[in-house]
Backbone as numpy.savetxt, mean C-alpha at the origin, in Angstrom:
# Nx Ny Nz CAx CAy CAz Cx Cy Cz
28.98 -9.69 26.78 28.89 -10.82 26.70 28.57 -11.26 25.09
29.24 -12.72 24.89 29.89 -13.20 23.46 28.42 -14.28 23.36
27.51 -13.83 21.29 26.73 -14.64 21.40 26.70 -15.20 20.07
27.61 -16.34 19.69 28.02 -16.73 19.02 29.15 -16.09 17.45
30.05 -15.97 18.47 31.39 -14.93 18.19 30.70 -13.89 18.12
29.90 -12.85 18.17 29.72 -12.14 17.88 29.95 -11.51 19.43
29.42 -9.72 19.61 28.78 -9.37 21.12 27.99 -8.60 21.46
27.11 -8.38 22.50 25.96 -7.93 22.25 25.90 -7.70 21.74
26.33 -5.96 22.30 26.34 -4.66 21.99 25.61 -4.18 20.79
26.52 -5.12 19.97 26.75 -4.96 18.33 25.73 -5.38 17.86
25.40 -7.25 17.98 24.50 -7.23 17.76 23.40 -6.85 17.87
22.83 -6.26 19.02 21.81 -5.19 19.71 21.82 -4.44 18.75
22.84 -3.90 18.17 22.36 -2.10 16.95 22.38 -3.09 16.04
23.05 -3.50 15.53 22.45 -4.22 14.50 21.44 -4.89 13.81
20.21 -5.57 15.13 19.59 -5.43 14.80 17.83 -4.38 15.32
18.23 -3.55 16.50 18.28 -2.25 16.32 18.62 -0.70 14.75
19.75 -0.97 14.74 19.36 -0.50 13.42 18.37 -1.24 12.15
18.32 -2.22 11.80 17.40 -3.11 10.47 16.17 -2.02 11.71
15.73 -3.02 12.31 14.29 -2.47 12.58 14.17 -0.93 12.12
15.20 0.31 12.33 14.83 1.82 12.09 15.10 1.84 10.50
15.94 0.68 10.19 15.21 0.89 7.94 14.52 0.10 8.02
14.04 -1.01 8.24 12.30 -1.00 8.18 11.86 -0.25 7.52
12.08 0.94 9.30 11.09 1.78 9.34 10.92 2.94 8.32
11.73 3.07 8.20 12.36 4.11 6.85 11.76 4.01 6.17
11.96 2.94 5.03 11.40 1.62 4.32 10.05 1.44 3.95
9.60 1.73 5.02 7.77 1.15 5.08 7.35 3.12 4.68
7.75 4.14 5.04 7.72 5.08 5.63 7.29 5.46 3.70
8.53 5.45 3.58 8.59 6.31 2.02 8.24 5.34 1.39
7.35 4.34 1.35 6.63 3.52 0.08 5.70 3.95 0.51
4.81 4.25 1.80 3.12 4.83 2.60 3.85 6.33 1.75
5.26 6.94 1.21 4.55 7.93 0.97 4.32 7.87 -0.84
5.96 6.68 -1.26 4.75 7.31 -2.21 4.16 6.49 -2.99
3.64 5.70 -2.22 2.05 5.50 -2.54 1.50 6.48 -2.94
1.29 7.63 -1.64 0.42 8.37 -1.63 0.20 9.12 -2.47
1.96 9.25 -3.43 1.82 10.78 -3.91 1.47 10.06 -5.35
0.66 8.42 -5.62 0.43 7.82 -7.07 -0.47 7.84 -6.70
-1.20 7.59 -6.26 -2.83 8.20 -5.47 -3.31 9.62 -5.92
-2.73 10.17 -5.22 -2.56 12.03 -5.77 -2.99 12.44 -7.76
-1.63 11.45 -8.02 -1.53 11.85 -8.96 -2.11 10.84 -10.49
-2.93 9.87 -9.13 -3.88 8.98 -9.86 -5.36 10.60 -10.02
-5.47 11.01 -9.66 -6.33 11.99 -8.60 -6.10 13.10 -9.66
-4.95 13.24 -9.55 -4.74 15.02 -10.98 -5.35 14.39 -12.10
-4.65 13.28 -12.31 -4.12 13.03 -14.21 -5.96 12.60 -14.84
-7.44 12.14 -13.44 -8.28 12.92 -14.38 -9.32 13.63 -13.53
-8.02 14.32 -13.29 -9.41 15.82 -13.60 -9.99 16.12 -12.34
-9.92 15.67 -10.98 -11.11 15.26 -10.05 -10.45 16.32 -9.44
-11.64 17.05 -8.29 -11.97 17.63 -7.68 -11.45 17.43 -6.32
-10.55 17.81 -5.41 -10.42 17.67 -3.95 -9.38 17.28 -3.87
-8.54 17.26 -5.20 -7.57 15.68 -4.68 -6.71 15.37 -3.45
-6.45 16.86 -3.28 -5.15 16.89 -1.93 -6.30 16.00 -0.90
-7.51 16.79 -0.55 -7.85 15.98 0.61 -8.52 14.31 -0.02
-7.92 14.30 -0.40 -7.89 12.21 -1.26 -6.61 12.16 -0.91
-5.58 12.10 -0.87 -5.30 12.12 -0.50 -4.45 11.86 0.57
-4.87 12.41 1.28 -4.87 13.14 2.64 -6.17 11.50 3.39
-6.57 11.66 2.53 -7.67 11.22 2.42 -6.98 9.60 2.88
-6.40 9.11 1.82 -5.60 7.89 1.69 -5.11 7.55 2.26
-3.94 8.33 2.49 -3.13 7.96 3.71 -3.85 7.60 4.34
-4.18 8.18 4.80 -5.54 8.03 6.37 -5.54 6.87 6.09
-5.97 6.44 6.10 -6.57 4.40 6.01 -5.58 3.97 5.72
-4.29 4.23 4.40 -3.18 3.55 4.48 -2.37 3.45 5.80
-2.62 3.88 7.10 -1.88 4.27 7.35 -2.24 3.41 8.39
-3.32 2.57 8.06 -4.09 1.32 9.55 -4.06 0.35 8.42
-3.17 0.01 7.43 -3.11 -0.85 7.07 -1.76 -1.55 7.14
-2.05 -3.60 7.27 -1.10 -3.69 7.97 -0.19 -4.44 6.27
0.03 -3.69 5.52 1.16 -4.23 4.36 1.89 -4.04 4.19
2.80 -5.23 3.76 4.53 -5.16 4.64 4.40 -4.55 2.94
6.36 -4.28 3.15 7.30 -3.88 2.12 6.98 -4.61 0.75
6.48 -5.90 0.63 6.41 -6.30 -0.59 5.29 -5.62 -1.68
4.47 -5.65 -1.05 2.14 -5.41 -1.14 2.31 -3.56 -1.22
2.63 -3.22 -0.11 3.20 -1.49 -0.80 3.64 -1.84 -1.99
5.12 -1.91 -2.71 5.62 -2.11 -3.47 5.08 -2.21 -4.67
3.58 -3.15 -4.82 3.23 -3.27 -5.88 2.93 -1.84 -7.12
2.56 -0.32 -6.31 2.64 0.13 -7.40 3.38 0.46 -7.70
4.72 0.46 -7.65 5.63 1.00 -8.57 5.55 -0.32 -9.40
4.69 -2.02 -10.11 5.11 -1.69 -11.44 3.53 -1.70 -12.32
2.48 -0.21 -11.46 1.30 -0.53 -12.03 1.89 0.62 -13.37
2.96 1.63 -13.16 3.22 2.36 -13.61 4.82 2.38 -14.42
4.66 0.78 -15.49 5.73 1.22 -16.31 6.89 2.35 -16.39
6.60 3.33 -16.02 7.95 4.75 -16.24 6.62 5.54 -15.45
7.90 5.86 -14.58 7.11 6.90 -13.37 6.39 8.09 -13.48
7.27 8.67 -14.77 6.93 10.38 -15.22 5.45 9.49 -16.52
5.59 8.34 -16.74 4.68 8.74 -18.00 3.08 9.33 -16.73
3.00 9.58 -18.05 1.66 10.10 -16.88 0.27 9.92 -17.65
1.06 8.64 -18.68 -0.44 8.35 -19.51 -0.90 7.07 -18.90
-0.09 6.36 -17.78 -0.63 5.10 -16.44 -0.56 6.53 -15.89
-0.30 7.00 -15.21 -1.08 7.30 -14.26 -2.81 7.74 -13.73
-3.48 7.95 -15.07 -6.04 8.09 -15.34 -5.78 6.24 -14.94
-5.03 5.37 -15.23 -5.06 4.59 -15.05 -4.83 2.86 -13.99
-3.77 3.84 -13.33 -3.66 3.19 -11.88 -4.48 2.24 -10.71
-5.50 3.01 -10.85 -6.64 2.00 -10.19 -7.95 0.81 -10.50
-7.24 1.01 -12.73 -7.71 0.60 -13.66 -6.37 -1.17 -13.26
-5.45 -0.67 -13.45 -4.46 -1.37 -13.46 -4.76 -2.28 -12.11
-4.73 -1.79 -10.83 -4.64 -2.94 -9.50 -5.69 -3.99 -9.35
-6.69 -3.55 -10.34 -7.98 -3.95 -10.20 -7.81 -5.41 -11.43
-7.56 -5.15 -12.48 -6.69 -5.84 -12.58 -5.22 -6.86 -13.06
-5.42 -6.25 -11.92 -4.11 -7.32 -11.46 -4.24 -8.44 -10.29
-5.99 -8.03 -9.50 -6.12 -8.71 -9.05 -7.43 -9.94 -9.66
-7.85 -9.08 -10.36 -8.46 -10.32 -11.16 -7.45 -11.38 -12.18
-6.68 -11.03 -12.39 -5.29 -12.25 -12.90 -4.41 -12.28 -12.67
-4.07 -12.07 -11.10 -4.31 -13.03 -10.08 -4.93 -14.48 -9.83
-6.60 -14.01 -9.68 -7.20 -14.61 -9.01 -7.65 -16.44 -10.47
-7.49 -15.70 -11.80 -7.34 -16.67 -12.96 -6.23 -18.05 -12.88
-4.74 -16.95 -11.80 -3.34 -18.08 -12.22 -3.56 -18.58 -10.86
-4.81 -17.82 -10.60 -5.28 -19.34 -8.56 -3.93 -18.19 -6.67
-4.22 -17.10 -7.59 -2.41 -16.02 -6.60 -3.57 -15.08 -6.02
-4.57 -16.06 -4.72 -4.94 -14.81 -3.96 -4.45 -14.50 -2.92
-3.18 -14.97 -2.46 -2.32 -14.01 -1.57 -1.81 -12.71 -2.32
-1.31 -13.23 -3.41 -1.32 -12.15 -4.46 -2.23 -10.59 -4.69
-3.42 -11.56 -4.79 -4.84 -10.81 -4.70 -5.05 -9.78 -3.43
-5.04 -9.96 -2.15 -5.05 -9.38 -1.80 -3.79 -8.33 -1.37
-2.84 -8.76 -1.86 -1.82 -7.08 -1.18 -2.08 -6.72 -2.74
-2.82 -6.82 -3.41 -3.03 -5.59 -4.42 -4.19 -4.76 -3.77
-4.88 -5.74 -2.88 -6.36 -5.57 -3.03 -6.63 -3.97 -1.67
-5.01 -4.27 -0.63 -4.79 -3.59 0.07 -4.28 -2.09 -0.36
-3.55 -1.60 -1.63 -4.21 -0.43 -2.38 -5.56 0.02 -2.31
-6.62 -0.25 -3.14 -7.82 -0.55 -3.54 -8.58 -0.01 -2.13
-8.23 -0.80 -0.97 -9.78 -0.86 -0.13 -9.13 1.06 0.51
-8.39 1.30 0.54 -7.98 3.57 1.03 -9.12 3.52 -0.39
-9.06 2.96 -1.24 -9.24 4.41 -2.62 -10.67 3.57 -2.56
-11.48 3.24 -2.00 -12.72 2.18 -2.31 -13.95 3.50 -0.76
-12.39 3.43 -0.08 -12.81 4.43 1.20 -13.39 5.96 0.59
-12.38 5.80 0.10 -12.06 8.12 -0.43 -12.82 8.06 -1.56
-12.95 7.25 -1.86 -13.59 7.59 -4.02 -14.83 8.56 -3.73
-15.65 8.85 -2.30 -16.33 9.33 -3.02 -16.40 10.71 -2.68
-15.23 11.85 -2.15 -14.60 12.29 -2.44 -14.50 13.08 -3.31
-14.18 12.24 -4.31 -13.00 12.93 -5.70 -14.76 12.47 -7.25
-15.91 11.71 -5.82 -16.94 11.83 -7.07 -16.01 9.91 -8.27
-15.55 8.96 -7.69 -14.37 7.93 -8.58 -15.46 6.74 -8.53
-15.28 5.73 -9.17 -15.63 4.39 -8.75 -15.53 3.16 -7.97
-15.38 2.39 -7.61 -15.05 2.18 -6.65 -14.81 0.61 -7.07
-13.78 0.04 -7.13 -13.54 -1.83 -7.41 -14.27 -2.94 -6.21
-14.47 -3.57 -6.90 -15.34 -4.33 -6.25 -14.27 -5.40 -5.26
-13.96 -5.96 -3.93 -12.42 -6.46 -3.83 -13.84 -6.92 -2.89
-14.06 -6.89 -2.08 -15.17 -7.93 -1.41 -14.76 -9.11 -0.60
-14.36 -9.65 -1.58 -14.14 -11.52 -2.08 -12.17 -11.29 -0.49
-11.95 -10.13 0.11 -11.01 -10.45 0.63 -11.05 -9.52 2.00
-12.19 -9.06 1.51 -12.49 -7.47 2.47 -12.75 -8.36 3.57
-13.01 -9.84 3.79 -12.58 -10.24 5.56 -11.75 -10.12 5.74
-10.47 -10.73 5.24 -9.09 -10.88 5.52 -8.27 -9.30 5.88
-8.82 -7.77 5.21 -8.54 -6.79 5.30 -9.23 -5.79 6.47
-10.33 -6.03 7.19 -10.66 -6.57 7.83 -10.07 -6.29 9.44
-9.74 -8.51 9.46 -8.60 -8.42 9.85 -7.40 -8.47 10.75
-7.18 -8.20 9.19 -5.61 -7.56 9.76 -5.20 -6.16 9.37
-6.03 -5.61 9.32 -6.39 -4.21 9.91 -6.67 -4.26 11.32
-7.13 -5.01 12.24 -7.02 -5.05 13.40 -6.25 -5.61 13.89
-5.84 -6.71 13.75 -4.19 -7.44 14.14 -3.54 -5.90 14.74
-3.02 -5.39 13.41 -2.33 -4.09 12.91 -2.37 -3.30 14.24
-3.43 -2.74 14.16 -3.98 -1.86 15.06 -3.33 -2.10 17.04
-4.15 -3.99 17.17 -3.33 -4.07 18.26 -1.76 -4.18 18.26
-1.39 -4.66 17.33 0.38 -4.96 17.54 0.81 -3.19 17.58
0.16 -2.84 16.76 1.06 -1.23 17.00 0.56 -0.07 17.83
-0.70 -0.88 19.13 -0.98 0.26 19.60 -0.08 -0.44 21.28
């Protein structure tokens, strides 16, 4: 069968491979974010960083965040190997939220709040401060519910 000049089997293969590749990118981004959360914890000399990182990962897995919002951590630390930035990563994310709110970019603030949501849920493990993302809580909850329905 030919659709738009391409055989259907070739088209199906491309579509399936694209889905697999996207899933790999998503998994790698989530792995990277979990590593960054662990670096944040260790750089601040908190106890129980391994438990915090696993908790963070567990909540991150429930998030509907797309690759664009997951990649927000890439910009938080200018140099991946710069340990001076690691202790401030959550503060930097929160600063991005506030900066985007001033610019009227609540859509970007929501993306960044997806990264603080797991931190807020797990911060009691390491006795770290929480950040006020209450403006986005309803959208986050709605996103989590729809993500769970879609992935069940």
